[in-house]
Amino acid sequence: MRPPYLLLDVDGVLIPFPDADGSTPATHARHDVVPTGRCTDNPVTVWLDPAHGPMLMDVISTGLITPVWCTSWRQNATTLIGPLLGLPPLPYIDLPRPQITTSHPNGYLWKRDDVDAWLDDAPAVWIDDDFTSRDHAWAAERTTRGAATLLIQPDPRVGLQAEHVAEARAWAGRLLAVRTGATAAPGGTEAA
């Protein structure tokens, strides 16, 4: 039985958006990265929290979830963002590059149709900062038809917090318990 996917966004989740005054959380460190196709003399500045790597590795190492990048950073999440956080190479969903002026061109997150096709009927917890009520309705509908789906939506100016990872871990533990008929211990792991 394959564990559910953990779909992980980058912008607004691992890289917080700056406040109106341009500030980012004090927990985040500055890094200059050069995405594929960009000149080395024109890097992109990103702010990452070094605590995110160990926090994510803690849940990844349980085997309760299968992590996958789900971001417009595509393969650059694996080659640039992940290594800065101490994460191993992770697969990514090769999202299209739509010509859109809003992240909700159809009233829901632009990634959703591609994610839905990629997931098929696999269970997933998706962490992204940009869901709408239509995305939450989609997740509820998937869950109703047997493809358990949890959306976790961090504040884009703060980003991923320990409680988000704990929620994903507990959800995956409960899902495993339901699938195996076991009881889940606190923290989302199967009780012995």
Tab-separated table of C-alpha atoms in Angstrom:
chain	number	residue	atom	x	y	z
A	1	MET	CA	0.000	0.000	0.000
A	2	ARG	CA	1.556	3.265	-1.163
A	3	PRO	CA	1.636	6.124	1.362
A	4	PRO	CA	-0.284	9.277	0.473
A	5	TYR	CA	1.539	12.017	-1.349
A	6	LEU	CA	2.704	15.160	0.384
A	7	LEU	CA	2.454	17.854	-2.298
A	8	LEU	CA	4.663	20.751	-1.292
A	9	ASP	CA	4.581	24.272	-2.680
A	10	VAL	CA	7.537	26.676	-2.374
A	11	ASP	CA	6.426	30.325	-2.756
A	12	GLY	CA	4.322	31.372	0.222
A	13	VAL	CA	5.098	28.082	1.978
A	14	LEU	CA	8.897	27.741	2.184
A	15	ILE	CA	9.662	31.194	0.790
A	16	PRO	CA	7.352	33.687	2.523
A	17	PHE	CA	6.114	36.743	0.693
A	18	PRO	CA	7.494	39.970	2.171
A	19	ASP	CA	5.335	42.273	4.270
A	20	ALA	CA	4.323	45.682	2.913
A	21	ASP	CA	7.591	47.098	4.278
A	22	GLY	CA	9.607	44.384	2.472
A	23	SER	CA	10.490	42.427	5.604
A	24	THR	CA	10.487	38.657	5.903
A	25	PRO	CA	10.351	36.535	9.070
A	26	ALA	CA	13.520	36.804	11.184
A	27	THR	CA	13.788	32.991	11.108
A	28	HIS	CA	14.583	32.997	7.397
A	29	ALA	CA	18.062	33.311	5.872
A	30	ARG	CA	18.836	34.945	2.542
A	31	HIS	CA	20.079	32.853	-0.392
A	32	ASP	CA	20.751	33.845	-3.990
A	33	VAL	CA	19.884	31.076	-6.452
A	34	VAL	CA	20.072	30.783	-10.214
A	35	PRO	CA	17.076	28.927	-11.674
A	36	THR	CA	17.459	26.993	-14.904
A	37	GLY	CA	17.646	29.305	-17.895
A	38	ARG	CA	18.648	32.350	-15.854
A	39	CYS	CA	22.045	34.071	-16.134
A	40	THR	CA	24.385	33.602	-13.189
A	41	ASP	CA	24.814	37.378	-12.957
A	42	ASN	CA	21.052	37.720	-12.347
A	43	PRO	CA	20.221	35.437	-9.397
A	44	VAL	CA	16.910	35.250	-7.578
A	45	THR	CA	16.968	36.089	-3.867
A	46	VAL	CA	14.994	33.691	-1.684
A	47	TRP	CA	14.490	33.582	2.077
A	48	LEU	CA	14.414	30.112	3.663
A	49	ASP	CA	13.983	28.941	7.237
A	50	PRO	CA	16.762	26.427	8.056
A	51	ALA	CA	14.360	24.703	10.485
A	52	HIS	CA	12.124	23.627	7.601
A	53	GLY	CA	14.548	20.957	6.373
A	54	PRO	CA	14.704	18.998	9.656
A	55	MET	CA	10.970	19.558	10.215
A	56	LEU	CA	10.140	18.054	6.814
A	57	MET	CA	12.726	15.268	7.139
A	58	ASP	CA	11.114	14.283	10.435
A	59	VAL	CA	7.834	13.472	8.691
A	60	ILE	CA	9.447	12.164	5.475
A	61	SER	CA	11.570	9.690	7.458
A	62	THR	CA	8.441	8.121	8.991
A	63	GLY	CA	7.470	6.703	5.606
A	64	LEU	CA	3.899	7.917	6.227
A	65	ILE	CA	3.989	10.160	3.144
A	66	THR	CA	5.672	10.328	-0.258
A	67	PRO	CA	6.941	13.901	-0.737
A	68	VAL	CA	6.602	15.583	-4.142
A	69	TRP	CA	7.283	19.188	-5.118
A	70	CYS	CA	4.139	20.889	-6.446
A	71	THR	CA	5.383	24.325	-7.395
A	72	SER	CA	6.073	26.657	-10.269
A	73	TRP	CA	9.751	26.137	-9.331
A	74	ARG	CA	9.379	22.646	-10.914
A	75	GLN	CA	12.795	20.884	-11.111
A	76	ASN	CA	14.480	23.932	-9.547
A	77	ALA	CA	12.781	23.004	-6.270
A	78	THR	CA	14.777	19.760	-6.337
A	79	THR	CA	18.070	21.264	-7.493
A	80	LEU	CA	18.032	24.644	-5.710
A	81	ILE	CA	15.529	24.865	-2.842
A	82	GLY	CA	15.732	21.323	-1.430
A	83	PRO	CA	19.534	21.249	-1.058
A	84	LEU	CA	19.512	24.575	0.807
A	85	LEU	CA	17.185	22.944	3.347
A	86	GLY	CA	19.103	19.668	3.519
A	87	LEU	CA	16.381	17.718	1.735
A	88	PRO	CA	17.176	14.768	-0.519
A	89	PRO	CA	16.260	14.991	-4.209
A	90	LEU	CA	12.474	14.819	-4.417
A	91	PRO	CA	10.332	14.224	-7.489
A	92	TYR	CA	8.242	17.102	-8.797
A	93	ILE	CA	5.054	17.536	-10.750
A	94	ASP	CA	6.025	19.067	-14.082
A	95	LEU	CA	3.391	21.795	-14.053
A	96	PRO	CA	2.712	23.782	-17.216
A	97	ARG	CA	3.696	27.415	-17.615
A	98	PRO	CA	0.279	28.964	-18.257
A	99	GLN	CA	-0.092	32.506	-19.512
A	100	ILE	CA	-2.272	33.768	-16.682
A	101	THR	CA	-2.622	37.036	-14.804
A	102	THR	CA	-4.161	35.523	-11.650
A	103	SER	CA	-3.451	32.350	-9.706
A	104	HIS	CA	-7.193	31.555	-9.848
A	105	PRO	CA	-8.126	31.857	-13.555
A	106	ASN	CA	-11.132	29.534	-13.132
A	107	GLY	CA	-11.951	30.472	-9.549
A	108	TYR	CA	-9.533	27.885	-8.138
A	109	LEU	CA	-5.765	27.374	-7.935
A	110	TRP	CA	-4.221	27.203	-11.415
A	111	LYS	CA	-2.313	24.000	-10.543
A	112	ARG	CA	-5.356	22.025	-9.505
A	113	ASP	CA	-6.413	20.457	-12.818
A	114	ASP	CA	-2.881	19.192	-13.458
A	115	VAL	CA	-2.549	17.958	-9.871
A	116	ASP	CA	-5.899	16.160	-10.113
A	117	ALA	CA	-4.801	14.373	-13.297
A	118	TRP	CA	-1.383	13.544	-11.801
A	119	LEU	CA	-2.852	12.166	-8.566
A	120	ASP	CA	-5.582	10.135	-10.273
A	121	ASP	CA	-7.173	8.435	-7.235
A	122	ALA	CA	-4.133	8.570	-4.917
A	123	PRO	CA	-4.599	10.118	-1.463
A	124	ALA	CA	-2.714	13.341	-0.818
A	125	VAL	CA	-2.057	16.121	1.620
A	126	TRP	CA	-1.301	19.319	-0.281
A	127	ILE	CA	0.418	22.272	1.376
A	128	ASP	CA	-0.050	25.505	-0.576
A	129	ASP	CA	-0.784	29.086	0.415
A	130	ASP	CA	-3.227	29.889	-2.374
A	131	PHE	CA	-6.332	27.677	-2.155
A	132	THR	CA	-9.851	28.993	-2.675
A	133	SER	CA	-13.154	27.646	-1.393
A	134	ARG	CA	-13.483	25.788	-4.715
A	135	ASP	CA	-10.210	23.951	-3.983
A	136	HIS	CA	-11.512	22.936	-0.563
A	137	ALA	CA	-14.740	21.678	-2.180
A	138	TRP	CA	-12.631	19.671	-4.664
A	139	ALA	CA	-10.664	18.105	-1.784
A	140	ALA	CA	-13.885	17.197	0.018
A	141	GLU	CA	-15.301	15.631	-3.156
A	142	ARG	CA	-12.105	13.573	-3.691
A	143	THR	CA	-12.274	12.383	-0.097
A	144	THR	CA	-15.945	11.420	-0.474
A	145	ARG	CA	-15.124	9.241	-3.483
A	146	GLY	CA	-12.318	7.451	-1.607
A	147	ALA	CA	-9.229	9.524	-2.482
A	148	ALA	CA	-8.508	11.079	0.922
A	149	THR	CA	-7.345	14.667	0.421
A	150	LEU	CA	-6.250	17.254	2.948
A	151	LEU	CA	-5.405	20.852	2.046
A	152	ILE	CA	-3.172	22.811	4.415
A	153	GLN	CA	-2.920	26.535	3.771
A	154	PRO	CA	-0.140	28.487	5.536
A	155	ASP	CA	-0.219	32.272	5.767
A	156	PRO	CA	1.927	33.326	2.763
A	157	ARG	CA	3.697	36.041	4.791
A	158	VAL	CA	4.693	33.547	7.502
A	159	GLY	CA	5.012	30.275	5.584
A	160	LEU	CA	5.192	26.716	6.809
A	161	GLN	CA	4.895	26.221	10.563
A	162	ALA	CA	5.470	23.183	12.785
A	163	GLU	CA	1.714	22.783	13.287
A	164	HIS	CA	1.216	22.366	9.519
A	165	VAL	CA	3.723	19.508	9.387
A	166	ALA	CA	2.225	17.983	12.540
A	167	GLU	CA	-1.241	18.154	10.948
A	168	ALA	CA	0.022	16.399	7.799
A	169	ARG	CA	1.755	13.731	9.864
A	170	ALA	CA	-1.289	13.103	12.079
A	171	TRP	CA	-3.585	12.938	9.025
A	172	ALA	CA	-1.286	10.421	7.305
A	173	GLY	CA	-1.114	8.367	10.505
A	174	ARG	CA	-4.905	8.287	10.801
A	175	LEU	CA	-5.203	7.324	7.135
A	176	LEU	CA	-2.738	4.459	7.635
A	177	ALA	CA	-4.676	3.304	10.700
A	178	VAL	CA	-7.937	3.270	8.732
A	179	ARG	CA	-6.332	1.400	5.824
A	180	THR	CA	-4.729	-1.237	8.039
A	181	GLY	CA	-7.401	-1.426	10.723
A	182	ALA	CA	-4.806	-0.449	13.356
A	183	THR	CA	-5.083	2.314	15.897
A	184	ALA	CA	-2.943	5.396	15.572
A	185	ALA	CA	-0.784	6.525	18.461
A	186	PRO	CA	-0.371	10.231	19.235
A	187	GLY	CA	1.806	11.949	16.649
A	188	GLY	CA	0.348	9.981	13.764
A	189	THR	CA	2.319	6.752	14.054
A	190	GLU	CA	0.825	3.314	14.279
A	191	ALA	CA	0.467	1.954	17.786
A	192	ALA	CA	2.316	-1.273	18.570
